[in-house]
Amino acid sequence: MCLRKQLLSLIHRKGELEEEWLKEAGLSNLFGESAGDPQESMVFLSTLTRTQAAAVQKRVEMVSQTLRKRNKQHQIPDVRDIFAQQRESKETAPGGTELQSLRTNENKYQGRDDQASNLVVGEKKPILPEETPASETDINLEVSFAEQALNQKESSKEKIQKSKGNDATSPNFRVPKDKTGTTRIGDLAPQDMKKVCPLALIELTALYDVLGIELKQQKAVKIKTRDSGLFCVPLTVLLEQDQRKIPGTRIPLIFQKLISRIEEGGLETEGLLRIPGAATRIKNLCQELEAKFYEGTFNWESVKQHDAASLLKLFIRELPQPLLSVQYLKAFQAVQNLPTKNQQLQALNLLVILLPDANRDTLKALLEFLQRVIDNKEKNKMTVMNVAMVMAPNLFMCHALGLKSSEQREFAMAAGTANTMHLLISYQKLLWTIPKFIVNQVREQNSGNHRKDKRAMKKLLKKMAYDREKYEKQDKSANDADVPQGVIRVQAPHLSKVSMAIQLTEELRASDVLARFLSQESGLAQTLKIGEVFLYEIGGNIGERCLDDDTYMKDLYQLNPNAEWVIKSKPS
C-alpha cells in the first residue's frame, strides 16, 4: 500500500512538471485552462517537425495519465488527431506556396542527413589538449537538431563506431553563411521572440528524447531573498535598483564595475581568476560595498585585482537563483552527457535562447570578459580550459537547489562541467544565434495566423455586403502598387533621404543598401556609420527583424515578398 502511494505521488509530481512544460510551450489551452485562441495553437502545432510533435504528444499523454489518476474529468484531445487535422488543413489551404517555400529547408531531413551526422554516439573520451588542431565546419542550423539526431541514430544502427564529441575526429564548428541573413538573439521583435522560446523548449525536449537523456527541469521554488543590496540578491531586484540610477541598464552595475576593476589591473596578470584574494579582506570588502556602493563613496583603489576577481566569482555563486536559471540548471549540467560536440552545442544554443533576458545578458557579459582573459593566455597562463575549470563551479552550483558547496563537490562539479563551460566561452557567436529552422517556423506561424485573420476579415466584409474585388484591391501591398517588379522601396524616416527605390541584384547586400543611404547624408548626420543604424525587415511573415550586413536582399525578398524595409537604430 505504501509503495502504491509512493508510485502515485511520483506520477503526480511528474504530471505536474509536464503540465508546467505544456504551459511554457504555449499549449496549456489543450486542457481548457487558458483563455488563449485555440486556433493559434492549431497553427502552432501545424509547424512542428515529427520529433517536436512526438515530444508534445509524449507530454500530453503523461498529463492525461496524471489527470486520470486524479479522477478529474478533462477533455483531453489526442495530439495524433490534432496533427492529422493540421495535415488535412495544409492540403486544402489556399495560397500555400509561401509556406511550402519556407518548409523547403526543413524538409531536407526527410531524405538526407546533415554534414554533422557523421559524428556517432559512443563513450566519453578525455578532453584533448587545447593545442590540438581541429578542422572547422559549418554547423547545420537549417534542419531541426532533433531530426538530425534521429537521422544519425537511424543511419548508425548497422555500424556503431565508438566515438565522442571531443575525440580527434571532432571538428570545430562555425556559424554558416546564410543568404537570407543570420538571426541573432536581439534581432527579432518581442512578439516574434515569444514564438521562438516555446519552439526552442519543444526542440530541446525533442533532442533529449531522441538521445534518450531525461531533460530534468526544476520547478521554480519560492525562497526568501533580500529585496535590496548587492550580494545574495536576485538579478531582477538588482536591475530594478540599477535602472532607477541609470535607466535602460541590462547588466547589474556591481557586476560591470567588478569586471572593469579587474581589467584596470591588466589582463596579463599570471593566475588571474585562479589565485584567490584573502578571505578576511573579501568579507570586509563585501560589507563595505553593501554600505557604500550606491552612495558612490566606496574606494575602488583599495580593491586589489585578485580581490575583485574573487568578488566577481562570489557574486555569481551567491545569486539566490543561479545565473543559468533554476529551471534549466539541470539541463545545462546534462549537456556533458550528450554524445557529440555537435549535439552539445545544439543543446546549449537552445538553452541560451530559453534563459530569461537578465540572465542571458549577464551571462554574455561574463563570457565576453572571460574570452578577453583567455586572449592574454601567453602571459597570464589562463588557457580556455584553465578558465573553464575555475569558473564552472560558480555557474553550476546552486544553493537554491539544495546543493551544499564543499571543496570535494566543487572539484567534482568542475571536472564534470568544465567541458560545457569551455563550449560556452568558445562558441558565443554560435550560441547567441537563433537557428534558421526555428525562424522559419516563426514565419510559418505568422503566415498561418495572417491567413486565419484574413479569412475572418473576408467573412466579415462579405457579411457587410462589401465588394470582394474592392477588398482584394485594397489588400494588395503598397510595395506591389508603387514599386516595379525586382525593386524594393526602403524607408529611412530619421535620415535626410527618407525613401529610396533600390533595384534588387544577385549580389546586393544589406550593407550596400545602408551605404547608399549614408553616402547621401550631410552635416551632423554624416557622422552616422554602419553599425549605428540597421536595415530592418518588417511585416509579411515576420514581425520585425534586424538584418545582418551580409544578408542578400534578393534572396530575402523571395522569402518574404510582402515585407517593408526600414532603416533605423536598434532600441537600447
mmCIF file of N, CA, C and O in Angstrom, residues 9-86:
data_model
loop_
_atom_site.group_PDB
_atom_site.id
_atom_site.type_symbol
_atom_site.label_atom_id
_atom_site.label_comp_id
_atom_site.label_asym_id
_atom_site.label_seq_id
_atom_site.Cartn_x
_atom_site.Cartn_y
_atom_site.Cartn_z
ATOM 1 N N SER A 9 2.306 9.216 -5.977
ATOM 2 C CA SER A 9 2.893 10.534 -5.692
ATOM 3 C C SER A 9 3.922 10.904 -6.760
ATOM 4 O O SER A 9 3.987 12.055 -7.216
ATOM 5 N N LEU A 10 4.722 9.901 -7.169
ATOM 6 C CA LEU A 10 5.736 10.131 -8.207
ATOM 7 C C LEU A 10 5.071 10.508 -9.533
ATOM 8 O O LEU A 10 5.494 11.444 -10.215
ATOM 9 N N ILE A 11 4.020 9.783 -9.900
ATOM 10 C CA ILE A 11 3.278 10.078 -11.142
ATOM 11 C C ILE A 11 2.683 11.474 -11.072
ATOM 12 O O ILE A 11 2.717 12.233 -12.046
ATOM 13 N N HIS A 12 2.151 11.824 -9.891
ATOM 14 C CA HIS A 12 1.538 13.146 -9.703
ATOM 15 C C HIS A 12 2.569 14.255 -9.909
ATOM 16 O O HIS A 12 2.324 15.223 -10.628
ATOM 17 N N ARG A 13 3.769 14.085 -9.292
ATOM 18 C CA ARG A 13 4.819 15.107 -9.429
ATOM 19 C C ARG A 13 5.286 15.211 -10.873
ATOM 20 O O ARG A 13 5.512 16.292 -11.398
ATOM 21 N N LYS A 14 5.458 14.054 -11.506
ATOM 22 C CA LYS A 14 5.893 14.024 -12.914
ATOM 23 C C LYS A 14 4.855 14.726 -13.782
ATOM 24 O O LYS A 14 5.188 15.525 -14.660
ATOM 25 N N GLY A 15 3.573 14.418 -13.516
ATOM 26 C CA GLY A 15 2.493 15.052 -14.283
ATOM 27 C C GLY A 15 2.466 16.556 -14.123
ATOM 28 O O GLY A 15 2.227 17.289 -15.073
ATOM 29 N N GLU A 16 2.748 17.020 -12.886
ATOM 30 C CA GLU A 16 2.780 18.469 -12.633
ATOM 31 C C GLU A 16 3.878 19.146 -13.446
ATOM 32 O O GLU A 16 3.675 20.226 -14.003
ATOM 33 N N LEU A 17 5.050 18.500 -13.515
ATOM 34 C CA LEU A 17 6.160 19.048 -14.303
ATOM 35 C C LEU A 17 5.807 19.101 -15.789
ATOM 36 O O LEU A 17 6.130 20.065 -16.481
ATOM 37 N N GLU A 18 5.121 18.045 -16.266
ATOM 38 C CA GLU A 18 4.742 18.018 -17.684
ATOM 39 C C GLU A 18 3.662 19.062 -17.982
ATOM 40 O O GLU A 18 3.654 19.656 -19.054
ATOM 41 N N GLU A 19 2.756 19.266 -17.017
ATOM 42 C CA GLU A 19 1.750 20.330 -17.179
ATOM 43 C C GLU A 19 2.435 21.684 -17.298
ATOM 44 O O GLU A 19 2.073 22.516 -18.138
ATOM 45 N N GLU A 20 3.427 21.881 -16.419
ATOM 46 C CA GLU A 20 4.198 23.140 -16.447
ATOM 47 C C GLU A 20 4.901 23.290 -17.797
ATOM 48 O O GLU A 20 4.958 24.366 -18.375
ATOM 49 N N TRP A 21 5.446 22.173 -18.302
ATOM 50 C CA TRP A 21 6.137 22.167 -19.594
ATOM 51 C C TRP A 21 5.177 22.608 -20.705
ATOM 52 O O TRP A 21 5.521 23.426 -21.554
ATOM 53 N N LEU A 22 3.958 22.039 -20.714
ATOM 54 C CA LEU A 22 2.971 22.390 -21.751
ATOM 55 C C LEU A 22 2.577 23.867 -21.670
ATOM 56 O O LEU A 22 2.358 24.516 -22.689
ATOM 57 N N LYS A 23 2.494 24.383 -20.449
ATOM 58 C CA LYS A 23 2.178 25.824 -20.290
ATOM 59 C C LYS A 23 3.291 26.670 -20.902
ATOM 60 O O LYS A 23 3.035 27.639 -21.598
ATOM 61 N N GLU A 24 4.540 26.287 -20.585
ATOM 62 C CA GLU A 24 5.681 27.033 -21.137
ATOM 63 C C GLU A 24 5.732 26.950 -22.652
ATOM 64 O O GLU A 24 6.161 27.875 -23.326
ATOM 65 N N ALA A 25 5.300 25.808 -23.176
ATOM 66 C CA ALA A 25 5.298 25.613 -24.629
ATOM 67 C C ALA A 25 4.101 26.299 -25.284
ATOM 68 O O ALA A 25 3.926 26.208 -26.501
ATOM 69 N N GLY A 26 3.281 26.991 -24.481
ATOM 70 C CA GLY A 26 2.129 27.724 -25.025
ATOM 71 C C GLY A 26 0.977 26.817 -25.400
ATOM 72 O O GLY A 26 0.134 27.196 -26.220
ATOM 73 N N LEU A 27 0.905 25.617 -24.794
ATOM 74 C CA LEU A 27 -0.119 24.640 -25.184
ATOM 75 C C LEU A 27 -1.055 24.289 -24.033
ATOM 76 O O LEU A 27 -1.712 23.253 -24.049
ATOM 77 N N SER A 28 -1.138 25.165 -23.026
ATOM 78 C CA SER A 28 -1.999 24.860 -21.879
ATOM 79 C C SER A 28 -3.473 24.830 -22.273
ATOM 80 O O SER A 28 -4.280 24.181 -21.627
ATOM 81 N N ASN A 29 -3.839 25.533 -23.363
ATOM 82 C CA ASN A 29 -5.262 25.539 -23.742
ATOM 83 C C ASN A 29 -5.715 24.205 -24.342
ATOM 84 O O ASN A 29 -6.892 24.035 -24.625
ATOM 85 N N LEU A 30 -4.799 23.266 -24.518
ATOM 86 C CA LEU A 30 -5.211 21.909 -24.899
ATOM 87 C C LEU A 30 -6.051 21.281 -23.790
ATOM 88 O O LEU A 30 -6.801 20.346 -24.010
ATOM 89 N N PHE A 31 -5.896 21.833 -22.568
ATOM 90 C CA PHE A 31 -6.628 21.288 -21.428
ATOM 91 C C PHE A 31 -7.713 22.243 -20.940
ATOM 92 O O PHE A 31 -8.213 22.118 -19.846
ATOM 93 N N GLY A 32 -8.039 23.229 -21.749
ATOM 94 C CA GLY A 32 -9.105 24.162 -21.386
ATOM 95 C C GLY A 32 -8.748 25.051 -20.217
ATOM 96 O O GLY A 32 -9.609 25.591 -19.552
ATOM 97 N N GLU A 33 -7.424 25.227 -19.957
ATOM 98 C CA GLU A 33 -7.014 26.030 -18.812
ATOM 99 C C GLU A 33 -6.585 27.428 -19.204
ATOM 100 O O GLU A 33 -6.137 28.202 -18.399
ATOM 101 N N SER A 34 -6.684 27.741 -20.475
ATOM 102 C CA SER A 34 -6.195 29.038 -20.932
ATOM 103 C C SER A 34 -7.258 29.733 -21.760
ATOM 104 O O SER A 34 -8.059 29.102 -22.438
ATOM 105 N N ALA A 35 -7.232 31.058 -21.677
ATOM 106 C CA ALA A 35 -8.181 31.838 -22.469
ATOM 107 C C ALA A 35 -7.635 32.107 -23.863
ATOM 108 O O ALA A 35 -8.222 32.830 -24.647
ATOM 109 N N GLY A 36 -6.472 31.555 -24.186
ATOM 110 C CA GLY A 36 -5.856 31.787 -25.491
ATOM 111 C C GLY A 36 -6.687 31.239 -26.639
ATOM 112 O O GLY A 36 -7.577 30.412 -26.453
ATOM 113 N N ASP A 37 -6.373 31.704 -27.827
ATOM 114 C CA ASP A 37 -7.096 31.292 -29.029
ATOM 115 C C ASP A 37 -6.681 29.870 -29.407
ATOM 116 O O ASP A 37 -5.529 29.625 -29.745
ATOM 117 N N PRO A 38 -7.624 28.895 -29.369
ATOM 118 C CA PRO A 38 -7.251 27.521 -29.737
ATOM 119 C C PRO A 38 -6.783 27.415 -31.181
ATOM 120 O O PRO A 38 -5.962 26.561 -31.521
ATOM 121 N N GLN A 39 -7.287 28.313 -32.053
ATOM 122 C CA GLN A 39 -6.855 28.294 -33.455
ATOM 123 C C GLN A 39 -5.360 28.598 -33.569
ATOM 124 O O GLN A 39 -4.674 28.046 -34.413
ATOM 125 N N GLU A 40 -4.869 29.483 -32.678
ATOM 126 C CA GLU A 40 -3.436 29.813 -32.690
ATOM 127 C C GLU A 40 -2.608 28.584 -32.334
ATOM 128 O O GLU A 40 -1.545 28.344 -32.890
ATOM 129 N N SER A 41 -3.111 27.793 -31.366
ATOM 130 C CA SER A 41 -2.411 26.557 -31.003
ATOM 131 C C SER A 41 -2.396 25.600 -32.179
ATOM 132 O O SER A 41 -1.407 24.899 -32.407
ATOM 133 N N MET A 42 -3.495 25.549 -32.935
ATOM 134 C CA MET A 42 -3.558 24.662 -34.095
ATOM 135 C C MET A 42 -2.530 25.082 -35.140
ATOM 136 O O MET A 42 -1.830 24.243 -35.710
ATOM 137 N N VAL A 43 -2.423 26.386 -35.366
ATOM 138 C CA VAL A 43 -1.423 26.897 -36.318
ATOM 139 C C VAL A 43 -0.028 26.539 -35.815
ATOM 140 O O VAL A 43 0.825 26.072 -36.565
ATOM 141 N N PHE A 44 0.197 26.746 -34.511
ATOM 142 C CA PHE A 44 1.489 26.449 -33.892
ATOM 143 C C PHE A 44 1.837 24.977 -34.071
ATOM 144 O O PHE A 44 2.936 24.623 -34.511
ATOM 145 N N LEU A 45 0.899 24.085 -33.739
ATOM 146 C CA LEU A 45 1.146 22.648 -33.855
ATOM 147 C C LEU A 45 1.437 22.227 -35.281
ATOM 148 O O LEU A 45 2.229 21.318 -35.528
ATOM 149 N N SER A 46 0.810 22.913 -36.236
ATOM 150 C CA SER A 46 0.983 22.536 -37.645
ATOM 151 C C SER A 46 2.393 22.809 -38.153
ATOM 152 O O SER A 46 2.797 22.291 -39.181
ATOM 153 N N THR A 47 3.162 23.629 -37.423
ATOM 154 C CA THR A 47 4.520 23.972 -37.878
ATOM 155 C C THR A 47 5.577 23.032 -37.300
ATOM 156 O O THR A 47 6.752 23.137 -37.655
ATOM 157 N N LEU A 48 5.191 22.140 -36.393
ATOM 158 C CA LEU A 48 6.177 21.306 -35.708
ATOM 159 C C LEU A 48 6.725 20.198 -36.604
ATOM 160 O O LEU A 48 6.018 19.670 -37.459
ATOM 161 N N THR A 49 7.968 19.824 -36.358
ATOM 162 C CA THR A 49 8.580 18.686 -37.054
ATOM 163 C C THR A 49 8.067 17.394 -36.407
ATOM 164 O O THR A 49 7.426 17.422 -35.354
ATOM 165 N N ARG A 50 8.423 16.262 -36.998
ATOM 166 C CA ARG A 50 7.919 14.982 -36.459
ATOM 167 C C ARG A 50 8.452 14.733 -35.045
ATOM 168 O O ARG A 50 7.724 14.217 -34.182
ATOM 169 N N THR A 51 9.732 15.084 -34.786
ATOM 170 C CA THR A 51 10.288 14.844 -33.452
ATOM 171 C C THR A 51 9.701 15.814 -32.432
ATOM 172 O O THR A 51 9.482 15.453 -31.278
ATOM 173 N N GLN A 52 9.469 17.062 -32.848
ATOM 174 C CA GLN A 52 8.828 18.028 -31.957
ATOM 175 C C GLN A 52 7.405 17.573 -31.616
ATOM 176 O O GLN A 52 6.982 17.645 -30.458
ATOM 177 N N ALA A 53 6.681 17.105 -32.632
ATOM 178 C CA ALA A 53 5.312 16.620 -32.424
ATOM 179 C C ALA A 53 5.314 15.434 -31.461
ATOM 180 O O ALA A 53 4.447 15.332 -30.575
ATOM 181 N N ALA A 54 6.290 14.544 -31.604
ATOM 182 C CA ALA A 54 6.386 13.373 -30.724
ATOM 183 C C ALA A 54 6.643 13.803 -29.277
ATOM 184 O O ALA A 54 6.091 13.218 -28.338
ATOM 185 N N ALA A 55 7.476 14.838 -29.103
ATOM 186 C CA ALA A 55 7.767 15.344 -27.752
ATOM 187 C C ALA A 55 6.508 15.906 -27.105
ATOM 188 O O ALA A 55 6.237 15.677 -25.922
ATOM 189 N N VAL A 56 5.722 16.665 -27.888
ATOM 190 C CA VAL A 56 4.464 17.223 -27.370
ATOM 191 C C VAL A 56 3.510 16.091 -27.012
ATOM 192 O O VAL A 56 2.902 16.083 -25.930
ATOM 193 N N GLN A 57 3.374 15.135 -27.918
ATOM 194 C CA GLN A 57 2.445 14.033 -27.695
ATOM 195 C C GLN A 57 2.803 13.263 -26.418
ATOM 196 O O GLN A 57 1.921 12.910 -25.625
ATOM 197 N N LYS A 58 4.089 13.024 -26.206
ATOM 198 C CA LYS A 58 4.544 12.294 -25.023
ATOM 199 C C LYS A 58 4.122 13.022 -23.743
ATOM 200 O O LYS A 58 3.639 12.397 -22.793
ATOM 201 N N ARG A 59 4.275 14.352 -23.729
ATOM 202 C CA ARG A 59 3.912 15.130 -22.528
ATOM 203 C C ARG A 59 2.404 15.177 -22.328
ATOM 204 O O ARG A 59 1.918 15.119 -21.209
ATOM 205 N N VAL A 60 1.658 15.278 -23.431
ATOM 206 C CA VAL A 60 0.193 15.288 -23.332
ATOM 207 C C VAL A 60 -0.290 13.960 -22.731
ATOM 208 O O VAL A 60 -1.165 13.935 -21.860
ATOM 209 N N GLU A 61 0.309 12.862 -23.173
ATOM 210 C CA GLU A 61 -0.104 11.551 -22.663
ATOM 211 C C GLU A 61 0.235 11.401 -21.181
ATOM 212 O O GLU A 61 -0.528 10.819 -20.411
ATOM 213 N N MET A 62 1.392 11.954 -20.769
ATOM 214 C CA MET A 62 1.767 11.893 -19.348
ATOM 215 C C MET A 62 0.788 12.692 -18.493
ATOM 216 O O MET A 62 0.372 12.238 -17.420
ATOM 217 N N VAL A 63 0.447 13.897 -18.963
ATOM 218 C CA VAL A 63 -0.502 14.738 -18.218
ATOM 219 C C VAL A 63 -1.868 14.067 -18.183
ATOM 220 O O VAL A 63 -2.559 14.062 -17.161
ATOM 221 N N SER A 64 -2.256 13.483 -19.299
ATOM 222 C CA SER A 64 -3.538 12.782 -19.395
ATOM 223 C C SER A 64 -3.613 11.662 -18.356
ATOM 224 O O SER A 64 -4.609 11.495 -17.656
ATOM 225 N N GLN A 65 -2.519 10.911 -18.232
ATOM 226 C CA GLN A 65 -2.453 9.816 -17.259
ATOM 227 C C GLN A 65 -2.593 10.361 -15.835
ATOM 228 O O GLN A 65 -3.315 9.799 -15.012
ATOM 229 N N THR A 66 -1.910 11.477 -15.563
ATOM 230 C CA THR A 66 -1.966 12.076 -14.228
ATOM 231 C C THR A 66 -3.379 12.548 -13.904
ATOM 232 O O THR A 66 -3.876 12.347 -12.797
ATOM 233 N N LEU A 67 -4.018 13.184 -14.885
ATOM 234 C CA LEU A 67 -5.368 13.686 -14.652
ATOM 235 C C LEU A 67 -6.347 12.545 -14.405
ATOM 236 O O LEU A 67 -7.270 12.662 -13.590
ATOM 237 N N ARG A 68 -6.138 11.428 -15.090
ATOM 238 C CA ARG A 68 -6.999 10.263 -14.850
ATOM 239 C C ARG A 68 -6.797 9.743 -13.435
ATOM 240 O O ARG A 68 -7.739 9.333 -12.763
ATOM 241 N N LYS A 69 -5.525 9.763 -12.969
ATOM 242 C CA LYS A 69 -5.236 9.312 -11.611
ATOM 243 C C LYS A 69 -5.914 10.210 -10.582
ATOM 244 O O LYS A 69 -6.281 9.801 -9.503
ATOM 245 N N ARG A 70 -6.029 11.489 -10.934
ATOM 246 C CA ARG A 70 -6.693 12.436 -10.023
ATOM 247 C C ARG A 70 -8.215 12.323 -10.099
ATOM 248 O O ARG A 70 -8.921 13.027 -9.405
ATOM 249 N N ASN A 71 -8.693 11.486 -11.033
ATOM 250 C CA ASN A 71 -10.139 11.323 -11.250
ATOM 251 C C ASN A 71 -10.829 12.620 -11.635
ATOM 252 O O ASN A 71 -11.937 12.912 -11.208
ATOM 253 N N LYS A 72 -10.123 13.428 -12.438
ATOM 254 C CA LYS A 72 -10.732 14.673 -12.911
ATOM 255 C C LYS A 72 -11.212 14.472 -14.328
ATOM 256 O O LYS A 72 -10.544 13.851 -15.143
ATOM 257 N N GLN A 73 -12.361 15.029 -14.628
ATOM 258 C CA GLN A 73 -12.926 14.881 -15.965
ATOM 259 C C GLN A 73 -12.453 16.024 -16.852
ATOM 260 O O GLN A 73 -13.012 17.107 -16.831
ATOM 261 N N HIS A 74 -11.394 15.804 -17.587
ATOM 262 C CA HIS A 74 -10.892 16.806 -18.527
ATOM 263 C C HIS A 74 -11.055 16.271 -19.936
ATOM 264 O O HIS A 74 -10.821 15.102 -20.194
ATOM 265 N N GLN A 75 -11.439 17.127 -20.824
ATOM 266 C CA GLN A 75 -11.494 16.748 -22.239
ATOM 267 C C GLN A 75 -10.096 16.890 -22.812
ATOM 268 O O GLN A 75 -9.639 17.998 -23.070
ATOM 269 N N ILE A 76 -9.412 15.785 -22.992
ATOM 270 C CA ILE A 76 -8.026 15.836 -23.443
ATOM 271 C C ILE A 76 -7.940 15.348 -24.877
ATOM 272 O O ILE A 76 -8.190 14.180 -25.149
ATOM 273 N N PRO A 77 -7.616 16.221 -25.805
ATOM 274 C CA PRO A 77 -7.536 15.796 -27.203
ATOM 275 C C PRO A 77 -6.335 14.895 -27.435
ATOM 276 O O PRO A 77 -5.321 15.020 -26.768
ATOM 277 N N ASP A 78 -6.484 13.985 -28.374
ATOM 278 C CA ASP A 78 -5.363 13.157 -28.789
ATOM 279 C C ASP A 78 -4.534 13.960 -29.775
ATOM 280 O O ASP A 78 -5.027 14.400 -30.805
ATOM 281 N N VAL A 79 -3.255 14.174 -29.436
ATOM 282 C CA VAL A 79 -2.404 15.015 -30.274
ATOM 283 C C VAL A 79 -2.260 14.442 -31.675
ATOM 284 O O VAL A 79 -2.127 15.164 -32.653
ATOM 285 N N ARG A 80 -2.345 13.098 -31.804
ATOM 286 C CA ARG A 80 -2.266 12.494 -33.145
ATOM 287 C C ARG A 80 -3.416 12.989 -34.018
ATOM 288 O O ARG A 80 -3.239 13.251 -35.198
ATOM 289 N N ASP A 81 -4.601 13.144 -33.380
ATOM 290 C CA ASP A 81 -5.742 13.661 -34.136
ATOM 291 C C ASP A 81 -5.516 15.111 -34.539
ATOM 292 O O ASP A 81 -5.844 15.528 -35.642
ATOM 293 N N ILE A 82 -4.939 15.887 -33.617
ATOM 294 C CA ILE A 82 -4.675 17.302 -33.914
ATOM 295 C C ILE A 82 -3.753 17.428 -35.119
ATOM 296 O O ILE A 82 -4.003 18.202 -36.038
ATOM 297 N N PHE A 83 -2.669 16.623 -35.117
ATOM 298 C CA PHE A 83 -1.728 16.724 -36.234
ATOM 299 C C PHE A 83 -2.327 16.205 -37.529
ATOM 300 O O PHE A 83 -2.014 16.689 -38.598
ATOM 301 N N ALA A 84 -3.231 15.211 -37.407
ATOM 302 C CA ALA A 84 -3.920 14.713 -38.611
ATOM 303 C C ALA A 84 -4.782 15.817 -39.199
ATOM 304 O O ALA A 84 -4.799 16.049 -40.404
ATOM 305 N N GLN A 85 -5.470 16.571 -38.315
ATOM 306 C CA GLN A 85 -6.289 17.700 -38.781
ATOM 307 C C GLN A 85 -5.426 18.749 -39.461
ATOM 308 O O GLN A 85 -5.797 19.320 -40.476
ATOM 309 N N GLN A 86 -4.258 18.999 -38.866
ATOM 310 C CA GLN A 86 -3.381 20.017 -39.436
ATOM 311 C C GLN A 86 -2.886 19.607 -40.818
ATOM 312 O O GLN A 86 -2.789 20.422 -41.718
#
